[in-house]
C-alpha cells in the first residue's frame, strides 16, 4: 500500500516525531498546569497567530521580527562587502595573506558577544535614527542600534572571509593559467575567472556567516542597551514570566533562521556547475 | 620563428635549495612546424613549455618569438593543459569565445568565430553544453578550439591527451594532424608517449634531466598520415626509444 505513495510515506516519516513531541508537550503542559514554566501549545499558537498585535509594552511580533531582520541584513551586508574583497586578495596574493593572516587568526576566536561591552562603550545606544531623524518616530528605525549591527558584522565576517580565501586557493592553477595565456589579466582575470571560480565557496561562506550572524543577533539583543527585536522580546517576556511569548519568539527565531538557510542552499545548488543544464 | 637561446631555469625547492629545472637549452622552431618534446618526468619538458608560454621566467637566457622577447603570457602563445582545461561555469561556446571576449570582440562576432572553431573540432552540436556534460575527449577538443579561436602564432600543448583512453587519444591525434594541416600553427607538444611523438612531430626533441637539457633532436620526415604499423614508423619509434634509453643509462 505505502509502496504506491512513496511521497506520502516520506512525509509520514518526517512528521511522526515532531507530532509526537508536540503531543507530549501539550499533554505535559495540561498535566502540569503551570503556564509560567511550560505554556500550552494553544497559548503559544495564539501569540503566533496575531503577529501584528502589540505584545506587552514592546511592539508586535512582526515589528520585532522586522527589527531583528533589518539588523541582521545590515550587519551581514557590511560583512560580505568587506570579507569578500579581503578574502579574494588574501587568497590570491601571498603577500596580503602574510600581512593580514596573524591578525585574523587572533581576532577570529574571540566570540562576537565578547565584543559587546567594548562596542557599547564606543557606540552606546546610538541608532540609525541619529543619522536619519525622520526614522525617530518609528520603533523600527529607532531600534537599529549600531552596536547590534557591529556584533552581527563580527559574527558573519570570519566565515565569509575564510571560505572566500579557501575558494580562491582551491581554484585549479590551470584555470588561471589558461585565462592568462588567453590574454586575461588584472580586472578581467578577477571578475571573469577568480570570482566565478570561487563563487560556490563564497556562497557557502555567506550562508554560514548569515546563520552565525543570526545567532549572534538574538544573543546581542538580550544584552543591555537593546530595546527591541526577537531576542529582546523573549528576554522581556522572561522577566514578566510569559513563557508562551518566550516560546512563540523562539519559534519565530527558528523559522527565520531556517528560511534564510534554505534560501542560500538553493542558491548554492544552482551554482554547482556540474549539475547545471 | 621561436627561439630559445641558452635558457636556464632555477626554482627554489621545498628545502630552500635552488633546483635547476632547465640548463642551457637552445632550440629554434620554425613557423608552421610541429615539434614534440619527449622525456620522462623531471626532464624539463613542461618547464620548457611554460617558459615559452610566459608562465615562468627564465633565470638566464632568452626566448624570442619572431625576434620579440617573451615577457609574460599572451594570447599569441595559447596553452592546452591536460586537466582542468575548461572553465566549468561557462558553456562550451562561451569557453571558446573567452579569449576574444578579453580582446573586446563584440558578442555576435566572437560567437560566430567560436562556432567556426567548434565546427572545426567536430562539436557544432554541443555549443550550449557545459564542460561537465562532455566526455574527456570532447573537453580537450573544446580546449583546442578555445586555444585556436584567438588565432595564436604558437599553440602549446602540455600532454593534452595524456588523461584520455587509448582509443580517444588515437582519434584526437588524427584530428590534431588534420586541423594542423588546415591551419598550420606552430605547435609545441609535450608528451612522454614515444608513439605519440613519432606520429605527430616534424621533429622530436629528446630531453633528459634533471637538470633538464636537450639530448638529441630527431627529424621525422615520414609522410602524413603515418601508419603505426609501417616499418619506417616503427624504426622511428625505435630511434626515439634508443635515445631515451641512452639518456637514462639503461644500456
Short mmCIF file of C-alpha atoms in Angstrom, two decimals:
data_model
loop_
_atom_site.label_atom_id
_atom_site.label_comp_id
_atom_site.label_asym_id
_atom_site.label_seq_id
_atom_site.Cartn_x
_atom_site.Cartn_y
_atom_site.Cartn_z
CA UNK A 1 0.00 0.00 0.00
CA UNK A 2 2.51 2.59 1.14
CA UNK A 3 4.66 1.45 -1.77
CA UNK A 4 2.29 3.17 -4.13
CA UNK A 5 2.64 6.50 -2.32
CA UNK A 6 6.34 7.00 -1.69
CA UNK A 7 5.93 10.76 -1.29
CA UNK A 8 3.19 10.29 1.28
CA UNK A 9 5.36 7.79 3.10
CA UNK A 10 8.26 10.23 3.12
CA UNK A 11 6.13 12.91 4.70
CA UNK A 12 4.74 10.49 7.24
CA UNK A 13 8.27 9.56 8.28
CA UNK A 14 9.22 13.19 8.61
CA UNK A 15 6.18 14.30 10.57
CA UNK A 16 5.78 11.44 13.01
CA UNK A 17 8.41 12.53 15.54
CA UNK A 18 7.51 16.26 15.54
CA UNK A 19 3.85 15.43 16.05
CA UNK A 20 4.66 13.05 18.90
CA UNK A 21 6.84 15.71 20.54
CA UNK A 22 4.12 18.34 20.24
CA UNK A 23 1.51 15.95 21.64
CA UNK A 24 3.84 15.11 24.53
CA UNK A 25 4.43 18.81 25.16
CA UNK A 26 0.74 19.63 25.23
CA UNK A 27 -0.10 16.66 27.48
CA UNK A 28 2.66 17.63 29.93
CA UNK A 29 1.56 21.29 29.91
CA UNK A 30 -2.05 20.32 30.65
CA UNK A 31 -1.00 17.93 33.40
CA UNK A 32 1.50 20.37 34.95
CA UNK A 33 -0.83 23.37 34.62
CA UNK A 34 1.96 25.92 35.24
CA UNK A 35 1.93 28.26 32.23
CA UNK A 36 4.97 30.21 33.54
CA UNK A 37 7.12 27.08 33.17
CA UNK A 38 5.52 25.19 30.32
CA UNK A 39 2.95 27.08 28.25
CA UNK A 40 0.16 25.26 26.47
CA UNK A 41 0.53 25.00 22.72
CA UNK A 42 -2.69 26.87 22.06
CA UNK A 43 -1.38 29.80 24.12
CA UNK A 44 1.82 29.82 22.04
CA UNK A 45 -0.17 29.49 18.83
CA UNK A 46 -2.41 32.41 19.75
CA UNK A 47 0.69 34.65 20.09
CA UNK A 48 1.97 33.46 16.71
CA UNK A 49 -1.43 33.83 15.08
CA UNK A 50 -1.69 37.53 16.00
CA UNK A 51 1.65 38.77 14.71
CA UNK A 52 0.50 42.37 14.44
CA UNK A 53 -0.95 42.63 17.93
CA UNK A 54 1.08 44.65 20.43
CA UNK A 55 2.87 42.38 22.89
CA UNK A 56 3.15 43.74 26.42
CA UNK A 57 4.66 47.20 26.04
CA UNK A 58 7.08 46.23 23.26
CA UNK A 59 5.98 46.27 19.65
CA UNK A 60 4.15 43.49 17.88
CA UNK A 61 5.75 40.19 16.92
CA UNK A 62 6.04 41.40 13.33
CA UNK A 63 7.71 44.65 14.37
CA UNK A 64 10.25 42.82 16.50
CA UNK A 65 10.93 40.40 13.65
CA UNK A 66 11.45 43.33 11.30
CA UNK A 67 13.88 44.99 13.72
CA UNK A 68 15.90 41.79 14.02
CA UNK A 69 15.88 41.14 10.29
CA UNK A 70 16.96 44.65 9.35
CA UNK A 71 19.79 44.49 11.88
CA UNK A 72 20.98 41.14 10.60
CA UNK A 73 20.77 42.17 6.95
CA UNK A 74 22.73 45.38 7.58
CA UNK A 75 25.45 43.63 9.56
CA UNK A 76 25.58 40.80 7.06
CA UNK A 77 25.90 43.09 4.04
CA UNK A 78 28.65 45.01 5.80
CA UNK A 79 30.47 41.73 6.50
CA UNK A 80 30.03 40.41 2.95
CA UNK A 81 31.13 43.73 1.45
CA UNK A 82 34.41 43.71 3.37
CA UNK A 83 35.19 40.00 3.83
CA UNK A 84 34.78 39.01 0.15
CA UNK A 85 37.25 41.57 -1.28
CA UNK A 86 39.72 40.91 1.56
CA UNK A 87 39.35 37.15 1.11
CA UNK A 88 39.93 37.39 -2.63
CA UNK A 89 43.08 39.42 -2.02
CA UNK A 90 44.32 37.09 0.73
CA UNK A 91 43.63 34.02 -1.36
CA UNK A 92 45.36 35.35 -4.46
CA UNK A 93 48.26 37.43 -3.16
CA UNK A 94 50.54 35.63 -0.73
CA UNK A 95 51.89 38.98 0.38
CA UNK A 96 48.46 40.21 1.52
CA UNK A 97 47.90 36.89 3.25
CA UNK A 98 51.18 37.17 5.17
CA UNK A 99 50.28 40.72 6.16
CA UNK A 100 46.79 40.05 7.42
CA UNK A 101 46.71 36.41 8.46
CA UNK A 102 48.07 36.67 12.02
CA UNK A 103 45.65 39.48 12.91
CA UNK A 104 42.74 37.46 11.54
CA UNK A 105 43.81 34.36 13.44
CA UNK A 106 44.00 36.25 16.73
CA UNK A 107 40.69 38.07 16.30
CA UNK A 108 38.78 35.09 14.95
CA UNK A 109 38.49 33.01 18.14
CA UNK A 110 37.00 35.92 20.13
CA UNK A 111 33.27 35.21 20.43
CA UNK A 112 31.30 38.09 18.88
CA UNK A 113 29.42 38.59 22.16
CA UNK A 114 32.68 39.30 24.00
CA UNK A 115 32.84 42.47 21.93
CA UNK A 116 29.51 43.77 23.29
CA UNK A 117 30.82 45.76 26.29
CA UNK A 118 33.56 47.45 24.27
CA UNK A 119 31.27 48.25 21.37
CA UNK A 120 28.66 49.60 23.75
CA UNK A 121 31.35 51.81 25.27
CA UNK A 122 32.26 53.10 21.81
CA UNK A 123 28.89 53.44 20.20
CA UNK A 124 26.46 53.49 23.11
CA UNK A 125 22.85 53.14 22.08
CA UNK A 126 23.19 55.31 19.01
CA UNK A 127 20.88 54.11 16.25
CA UNK A 128 20.11 54.76 12.62
CA UNK A 129 17.64 57.41 13.78
CA UNK A 130 20.57 59.52 14.98
CA UNK A 131 21.64 59.80 11.35
CA UNK A 132 18.21 59.89 9.76
CA UNK A 133 15.94 61.95 12.07
CA UNK A 134 12.80 61.05 10.13
CA UNK A 135 13.20 57.50 11.46
CA UNK A 136 12.89 58.74 15.04
CA UNK A 137 9.15 58.22 15.15
CA UNK A 138 9.19 54.62 14.06
CA UNK A 139 10.01 51.89 16.53
CA UNK A 140 11.93 50.02 13.85
CA UNK A 141 14.15 52.90 12.79
CA UNK A 142 14.97 53.93 16.33
CA UNK A 143 15.86 50.36 17.22
CA UNK A 144 18.59 49.70 14.68
CA UNK A 145 21.42 50.39 17.12
CA UNK A 146 24.89 50.34 15.63
CA UNK A 147 26.07 48.07 18.44
CA UNK A 148 23.95 45.14 17.35
CA UNK A 149 24.84 45.69 13.70
CA UNK A 150 28.54 45.61 14.58
CA UNK A 151 28.12 42.39 16.57
CA UNK A 152 26.45 40.73 13.59
CA UNK A 153 29.18 42.07 11.35
CA UNK A 154 31.82 40.42 13.55
CA UNK A 155 29.91 37.15 13.64
CA UNK A 156 29.36 36.97 9.89
CA UNK A 157 32.75 38.35 8.83
CA UNK A 158 35.06 35.43 9.59
CA UNK A 159 33.11 32.58 7.98
CA UNK A 160 32.75 34.64 4.79
CA UNK A 161 36.45 35.57 4.86
CA UNK A 162 37.77 32.06 5.47
CA UNK A 163 35.53 30.48 2.84
CA UNK A 164 36.46 33.12 0.28
CA UNK A 165 40.19 32.52 0.91
CA UNK A 166 39.68 28.78 0.54
CA UNK A 167 37.53 29.34 -2.53
CA UNK A 168 40.35 31.20 -4.25
CA UNK A 169 43.07 28.78 -3.11
CA UNK A 170 41.19 25.77 -4.40
CA UNK A 171 40.93 27.16 -7.92
CA UNK A 172 42.95 24.76 -10.08
CA UNK A 173 46.09 26.52 -11.30
CA UNK A 174 45.13 25.57 -14.84
CA UNK A 175 42.04 27.86 -14.84
CA UNK A 176 44.12 30.91 -14.04
CA UNK A 177 46.97 29.95 -16.37
CA UNK A 178 44.64 29.14 -19.27
CA UNK A 179 42.99 32.52 -18.79
CA UNK A 180 46.37 34.29 -18.71
CA UNK A 181 47.56 32.62 -21.92
CA UNK A 182 44.25 33.67 -23.48
CA UNK A 183 45.18 37.25 -22.65
CA UNK A 184 43.32 37.83 -19.37
CA UNK A 185 44.92 39.84 -16.59
CA UNK A 186 44.09 42.33 -13.86
CA UNK A 187 40.44 43.20 -13.62
CA UNK A 188 39.34 40.72 -16.33
CA UNK A 189 41.15 37.88 -14.57
CA UNK A 190 39.45 38.86 -11.31
CA UNK A 191 35.89 39.14 -12.47
CA UNK A 192 35.86 36.60 -15.27
CA UNK A 193 37.86 33.83 -13.56
CA UNK A 194 38.72 34.31 -9.88
CA UNK A 195 35.24 35.41 -8.76
CA UNK A 196 33.19 32.86 -10.72
CA UNK A 197 35.62 30.05 -9.87
CA UNK A 198 35.46 30.79 -6.14
CA UNK A 199 31.77 31.68 -6.05
CA UNK A 200 30.43 28.33 -4.76
CA UNK A 201 32.70 28.50 -1.70
CA UNK A 202 31.90 32.19 -1.21
CA UNK A 203 28.18 31.44 -1.15
CA UNK A 204 28.76 28.66 1.36
CA UNK A 205 30.62 31.21 3.48
CA UNK A 206 27.74 33.67 3.14
CA UNK A 207 25.26 31.01 4.26
CA UNK A 208 27.33 30.07 7.32
CA UNK A 209 28.02 33.74 8.07
CA UNK A 210 24.35 34.66 7.93
CA UNK A 211 23.49 31.76 10.24
CA UNK A 212 26.13 32.79 12.77
CA UNK A 213 25.13 36.44 12.43
CA UNK A 214 21.54 35.49 13.19
CA UNK A 215 22.52 33.60 16.34
CA UNK A 216 24.77 36.47 17.47
CA UNK A 217 21.97 38.92 16.89
CA UNK A 218 19.46 37.21 19.09
CA UNK A 219 22.04 36.93 21.85
CA UNK A 220 23.13 40.54 21.38
CA UNK A 221 19.54 41.67 21.68
CA UNK A 222 19.44 40.17 25.16
CA UNK A 223 22.29 42.44 26.23
CA UNK A 224 21.82 45.85 27.86
CA UNK A 225 21.00 48.70 25.55
CA UNK A 226 18.59 46.73 23.41
CA UNK A 227 15.01 47.96 23.20
CA UNK A 228 13.51 45.75 20.51
CA UNK A 229 13.99 42.60 18.46
CA UNK A 230 13.18 38.96 18.94
CA UNK A 231 15.98 38.41 21.46
CA UNK A 232 14.80 41.39 23.46
CA UNK A 233 11.22 40.16 23.23
CA UNK A 234 11.90 36.76 24.74
CA UNK A 235 14.12 38.24 27.45
CA UNK A 236 11.48 40.79 28.33
CA UNK A 237 8.82 38.07 28.35
CA UNK A 238 11.00 36.08 30.76
CA UNK A 239 11.04 38.98 33.20
CA UNK A 240 7.25 39.01 33.11
CA UNK A 241 7.10 35.20 33.31
CA UNK A 242 5.28 34.90 29.97
CA UNK A 243 6.54 31.54 28.76
CA UNK A 244 4.00 31.50 25.93
CA UNK A 245 5.63 34.60 24.43
CA UNK A 246 9.11 33.16 25.02
CA UNK A 247 8.25 30.01 23.09
CA UNK A 248 6.50 31.94 20.34
CA UNK A 249 9.59 34.16 20.00
CA UNK A 250 11.87 31.12 19.88
CA UNK A 251 9.75 29.57 17.14
CA UNK A 252 9.90 32.81 15.14
CA UNK A 253 13.71 32.86 15.53
CA UNK A 254 13.95 29.25 14.37
CA UNK A 255 11.68 29.74 11.39
CA UNK A 256 13.53 32.81 10.13
CA UNK A 257 16.91 31.12 10.53
CA UNK A 258 15.61 28.05 8.73
CA UNK A 259 14.21 30.16 5.89
CA UNK A 260 17.46 32.07 5.38
CA UNK A 261 19.49 28.86 5.35
CA UNK A 262 17.14 27.22 2.85
CA UNK A 263 17.33 30.23 0.55
CA UNK A 264 21.12 30.15 0.48
CA UNK A 265 21.19 26.38 -0.02
CA UNK A 266 19.02 26.82 -3.10
CA UNK A 267 21.47 29.42 -4.40
CA UNK A 268 24.40 27.09 -3.69
CA UNK A 269 22.75 24.23 -5.55
CA UNK A 270 22.29 26.46 -8.58
CA UNK A 271 25.96 27.40 -8.52
CA UNK A 272 27.22 23.83 -8.76
CA UNK A 273 28.03 23.97 -12.47
CA UNK A 274 28.42 20.23 -12.70
CA UNK A 275 24.66 19.78 -12.47
CA UNK A 276 23.53 22.90 -14.29
CA UNK A 277 21.93 22.19 -17.62
CA UNK B 1 60.13 31.67 -35.63
CA UNK B 2 60.51 30.68 -32.00
CA UNK B 3 63.97 30.76 -30.48
CA UNK B 4 65.20 29.54 -27.13
CA UNK B 5 68.66 30.99 -26.59
CA UNK B 6 70.70 29.29 -23.83
CA UNK B 7 67.75 29.17 -21.46
CA UNK B 8 68.29 28.17 -17.83
CA UNK B 9 65.57 27.95 -15.20
CA UNK B 10 66.14 27.56 -11.47
CA UNK B 11 63.42 27.16 -8.88
CA UNK B 12 63.60 27.42 -5.13
CA UNK B 13 62.99 23.85 -3.97
CA UNK B 14 60.91 22.84 -0.96
CA UNK B 15 64.04 22.66 1.25
CA UNK B 16 65.10 26.16 0.21
CA UNK B 17 67.88 24.97 -2.11
CA UNK B 18 67.83 26.04 -5.73
CA UNK B 19 66.81 23.32 -8.17
CA UNK B 20 67.92 23.64 -11.78
CA UNK B 21 64.97 22.53 -13.89
CA UNK B 22 66.48 23.53 -17.19
CA UNK B 23 70.12 24.05 -18.04
CA UNK B 24 71.36 25.97 -21.05
CA UNK B 25 68.72 24.89 -23.56
CA UNK B 26 68.86 26.27 -27.08
CA UNK B 27 66.26 25.37 -29.68
CA UNK B 28 64.90 27.02 -32.81
CA UNK B 29 61.43 26.15 -34.03
CA UNK B 30 60.35 27.23 -37.49
CA UNK B 31 56.99 28.74 -38.31
CA UNK B 32 54.30 26.08 -39.07
CA UNK B 33 56.47 23.41 -37.51
CA UNK B 34 55.14 20.73 -35.16
CA UNK B 35 57.73 19.88 -32.54
CA UNK B 36 57.32 17.27 -29.81
CA UNK B 37 59.29 17.40 -26.57
CA UNK B 38 59.69 13.93 -25.10
CA UNK B 39 61.37 12.67 -21.98
CA UNK B 40 60.44 11.22 -18.64
CA UNK B 41 59.21 13.29 -15.71
CA UNK B 42 61.76 15.76 -14.41
CA UNK B 43 63.45 16.21 -17.78
CA UNK B 44 62.28 19.83 -18.04
CA UNK B 45 59.89 19.41 -20.97
CA UNK B 46 56.94 21.01 -19.17
CA UNK B 47 59.19 23.76 -17.80
CA UNK B 48 60.31 24.49 -21.36
CA UNK B 49 56.68 24.79 -22.44
CA UNK B 50 55.78 27.03 -19.51
CA UNK B 51 58.72 29.29 -20.25
CA UNK B 52 57.59 29.66 -23.87
CA UNK B 53 54.07 30.38 -22.60
CA UNK B 54 55.47 33.13 -20.37
CA UNK B 55 54.02 31.45 -17.27
CA UNK B 56 57.56 31.16 -15.90
CA UNK B 57 60.53 33.47 -16.35
CA UNK B 58 63.90 32.21 -17.45
CA UNK B 59 66.69 32.63 -14.91
CA UNK B 60 69.23 33.04 -17.72
CA UNK B 61 68.94 33.24 -21.47
CA UNK B 62 66.05 34.48 -23.52
CA UNK B 63 63.12 33.35 -25.57
CA UNK B 64 62.17 35.18 -28.75
CA UNK B 65 59.03 34.90 -30.84
CA UNK B 66 59.66 36.48 -34.26
CA UNK B 67 62.51 38.39 -32.69
CA UNK B 68 60.41 39.80 -29.82
CA UNK B 69 61.36 38.68 -26.29
CA UNK B 70 58.71 36.72 -24.35
CA UNK B 71 57.95 38.71 -21.21
CA UNK B 72 54.78 37.10 -19.93
CA UNK B 73 51.68 35.19 -21.00
CA UNK B 74 49.92 36.38 -24.13
CA UNK B 75 47.17 35.24 -26.47
CA UNK B 76 49.93 34.79 -29.08
CA UNK B 77 51.01 31.65 -27.21
CA UNK B 78 47.97 29.66 -26.04
CA UNK B 79 48.30 26.60 -23.83
CA UNK B 80 46.19 23.44 -23.78
CA UNK B 81 46.66 21.62 -20.48
CA UNK B 82 45.99 18.01 -19.59
CA UNK B 83 43.38 18.64 -16.89
CA UNK B 84 41.01 21.39 -15.73
CA UNK B 85 41.30 22.86 -19.17
CA UNK B 86 37.84 24.45 -19.43
CA UNK B 87 36.00 26.92 -17.23
CA UNK B 88 33.20 24.80 -15.73
CA UNK B 89 30.91 27.81 -15.18
CA UNK B 90 30.86 28.71 -18.87
CA UNK B 91 29.08 26.96 -21.69
CA UNK B 92 31.18 25.42 -24.45
CA UNK B 93 30.51 28.41 -26.70
CA UNK B 94 31.46 30.95 -24.04
CA UNK B 95 34.59 28.96 -23.19
CA UNK B 96 35.76 29.12 -26.79
CA UNK B 97 34.83 32.81 -27.03
CA UNK B 98 36.75 33.67 -23.82
CA UNK B 99 39.95 34.92 -25.42
CA UNK B 100 38.04 37.07 -27.91
CA UNK B 101 35.88 38.43 -25.10
CA UNK B 102 39.07 39.55 -23.33
CA UNK B 103 40.14 41.29 -26.55
CA UNK B 104 36.82 43.13 -26.64
CA UNK B 105 35.47 41.49 -29.80
CA UNK B 106 31.68 42.15 -29.99
CA UNK B 107 29.46 39.31 -28.86
CA UNK B 108 27.89 38.34 -32.18
CA UNK B 109 31.27 38.29 -33.89
CA UNK B 110 33.08 36.32 -31.22
CA UNK B 111 30.28 33.78 -31.02
CA UNK B 112 30.42 33.34 -34.79
CA UNK B 113 34.17 32.73 -34.60
CA UNK B 114 33.72 30.34 -31.67
CA UNK B 115 31.11 28.38 -33.65
CA UNK B 116 33.52 28.14 -36.57
CA UNK B 117 36.26 26.60 -34.41
CA UNK B 118 33.80 24.31 -32.63
CA UNK B 119 32.71 23.04 -36.05
CA UNK B 120 36.38 22.55 -36.92
CA UNK B 121 36.86 20.23 -33.92
CA UNK B 122 33.56 18.47 -34.65
CA UNK B 123 31.47 19.89 -31.81
CA UNK B 124 28.99 22.09 -33.67
CA UNK B 125 26.12 20.41 -31.83
CA UNK B 126 27.47 20.92 -28.31
CA UNK B 127 27.76 24.73 -28.22
CA UNK B 128 25.32 25.18 -25.33
CA UNK B 129 26.52 22.24 -23.25
CA UNK B 130 28.57 22.75 -20.08
CA UNK B 131 32.00 21.13 -19.78
CA UNK B 132 30.84 18.64 -17.13
CA UNK B 133 28.31 17.26 -19.60
CA UNK B 134 31.05 16.36 -22.09
CA UNK B 135 33.41 13.38 -22.18
CA UNK B 136 37.10 13.93 -21.54
CA UNK B 137 37.88 13.73 -25.24
CA UNK B 138 35.21 16.30 -26.10
CA UNK B 139 36.53 18.63 -23.40
CA UNK B 140 40.01 18.50 -24.94
CA UNK B 141 38.52 19.25 -28.36
CA UNK B 142 36.86 22.32 -26.88
CA UNK B 143 40.17 23.33 -25.30
CA UNK B 144 41.87 23.10 -28.68
CA UNK B 145 39.09 25.17 -30.25
CA UNK B 146 39.43 27.76 -27.48
CA UNK B 147 43.19 28.00 -27.99
CA UNK B 148 42.76 28.37 -31.77
CA UNK B 149 39.96 30.96 -31.54
CA UNK B 150 42.30 33.85 -30.75
CA UNK B 151 44.44 32.85 -33.75
CA UNK B 152 47.71 32.50 -31.80
CA UNK B 153 51.08 32.20 -33.50
CA UNK B 154 52.07 29.26 -31.34
CA UNK B 155 49.96 26.51 -29.83
CA UNK B 156 51.48 24.97 -26.72
CA UNK B 157 50.17 21.57 -25.66
CA UNK B 158 51.16 20.01 -22.33
CA UNK B 159 50.29 16.30 -22.59
CA UNK B 160 46.81 17.30 -23.77
CA UNK B 161 45.70 13.73 -24.48
CA UNK B 162 47.50 12.12 -21.55
CA UNK B 163 44.38 11.62 -19.45
CA UNK B 164 42.30 10.07 -22.22
CA UNK B 165 41.72 6.41 -23.02
CA UNK B 166 43.82 4.91 -25.84
CA UNK B 167 41.05 4.92 -28.44
CA UNK B 168 40.02 8.53 -27.85
CA UNK B 169 43.65 9.55 -27.83
CA UNK B 170 44.20 7.99 -31.27
CA UNK B 171 41.17 9.81 -32.67
CA UNK B 172 42.29 13.14 -31.25
CA UNK B 173 45.84 12.70 -32.54
CA UNK B 174 44.43 12.24 -36.04
CA UNK B 175 42.13 15.24 -35.55
CA UNK B 176 45.02 17.38 -34.41
CA UNK B 177 47.01 16.47 -37.54
CA UNK B 178 44.00 17.31 -39.71
CA UNK B 179 43.47 20.67 -38.00
CA UNK B 180 47.16 21.46 -38.12
CA UNK B 181 47.30 20.68 -41.83
CA UNK B 182 44.45 23.15 -42.40
CA UNK B 183 45.63 25.83 -40.01
CA UNK B 184 49.41 25.36 -39.95
CA UNK B 185 50.00 26.76 -36.50
CA UNK B 186 53.39 26.35 -34.92
CA UNK B 187 52.82 23.63 -32.33
CA UNK B 188 55.00 22.66 -29.38
CA UNK B 189 53.66 19.41 -27.98
CA UNK B 190 54.89 17.88 -24.72
CA UNK B 191 54.43 14.15 -24.23
CA UNK B 192 56.08 11.14 -22.66
CA UNK B 193 54.46 8.83 -25.22
CA UNK B 194 57.05 7.86 -27.86
CA UNK B 195 54.46 6.69 -30.35
CA UNK B 196 52.52 9.94 -29.99
CA UNK B 197 55.65 11.96 -30.67
CA UNK B 198 56.53 9.84 -33.71
CA UNK B 199 53.00 10.16 -35.04
CA UNK B 200 52.73 13.93 -34.74
CA UNK B 201 56.12 15.58 -34.98
CA UNK B 202 58.19 17.14 -37.71
CA UNK B 203 60.99 16.99 -35.18
CA UNK B 204 61.23 15.14 -31.88
CA UNK B 205 63.29 16.81 -29.16
CA UNK B 206 64.51 14.20 -26.69
CA UNK B 207 65.20 15.72 -23.29
CA UNK B 208 66.99 14.38 -20.24
CA UNK B 209 67.29 15.55 -16.67
CA UNK B 210 67.23 16.81 -14.08
CA UNK B 211 68.71 19.27 -14.74
CA UNK B 212 66.82 19.41 -18.00
CA UNK B 213 68.72 19.62 -21.27
CA UNK B 214 68.36 18.51 -24.85
CA UNK B 215 69.81 15.07 -25.55
CA UNK B 216 69.01 14.80 -29.26
CA UNK B 217 66.80 16.18 -31.97
CA UNK B 218 65.38 13.67 -34.45
CA UNK B 219 63.89 14.62 -37.80
CA UNK B 220 60.72 12.74 -38.71
CA UNK B 221 60.04 13.28 -42.38
CA UNK B 222 57.60 10.40 -42.86
CA UNK B 223 54.58 11.49 -44.91
CA UNK B 224 51.30 12.01 -43.04
CA UNK B 225 49.05 10.31 -42.15
CA UNK B 226 51.57 7.99 -40.65
CA UNK B 227 50.85 4.29 -40.43
CA UNK B 228 51.66 2.99 -36.95
CA UNK B 229 52.36 -0.47 -38.39
CA UNK B 230 54.75 0.63 -41.16
CA UNK B 231 58.40 -0.44 -40.78
CA UNK B 232 59.65 3.14 -41.20
CA UNK B 233 57.35 4.31 -38.35
CA UNK B 234 58.47 1.51 -36.07
CA UNK B 235 62.09 2.33 -36.90
CA UNK B 236 61.43 5.94 -35.90
CA UNK B 237 59.88 4.90 -32.60
CA UNK B 238 62.87 2.67 -32.04
CA UNK B 239 65.28 5.54 -32.59
CA UNK B 240 63.44 7.74 -30.08
CA UNK B 241 63.34 4.83 -27.67
CA UNK B 242 67.05 4.24 -28.05
CA UNK B 243 67.78 7.89 -27.41
CA UNK B 244 65.70 7.81 -24.23
CA UNK B 245 67.44 4.66 -23.05
CA UNK B 246 70.83 6.15 -23.72
CA UNK B 247 69.67 9.13 -21.74
CA UNK B 248 68.61 7.10 -18.79
CA UNK B 249 71.69 4.94 -18.87
CA UNK B 250 69.88 1.64 -19.16
CA UNK B 251 72.22 0.36 -21.86
#
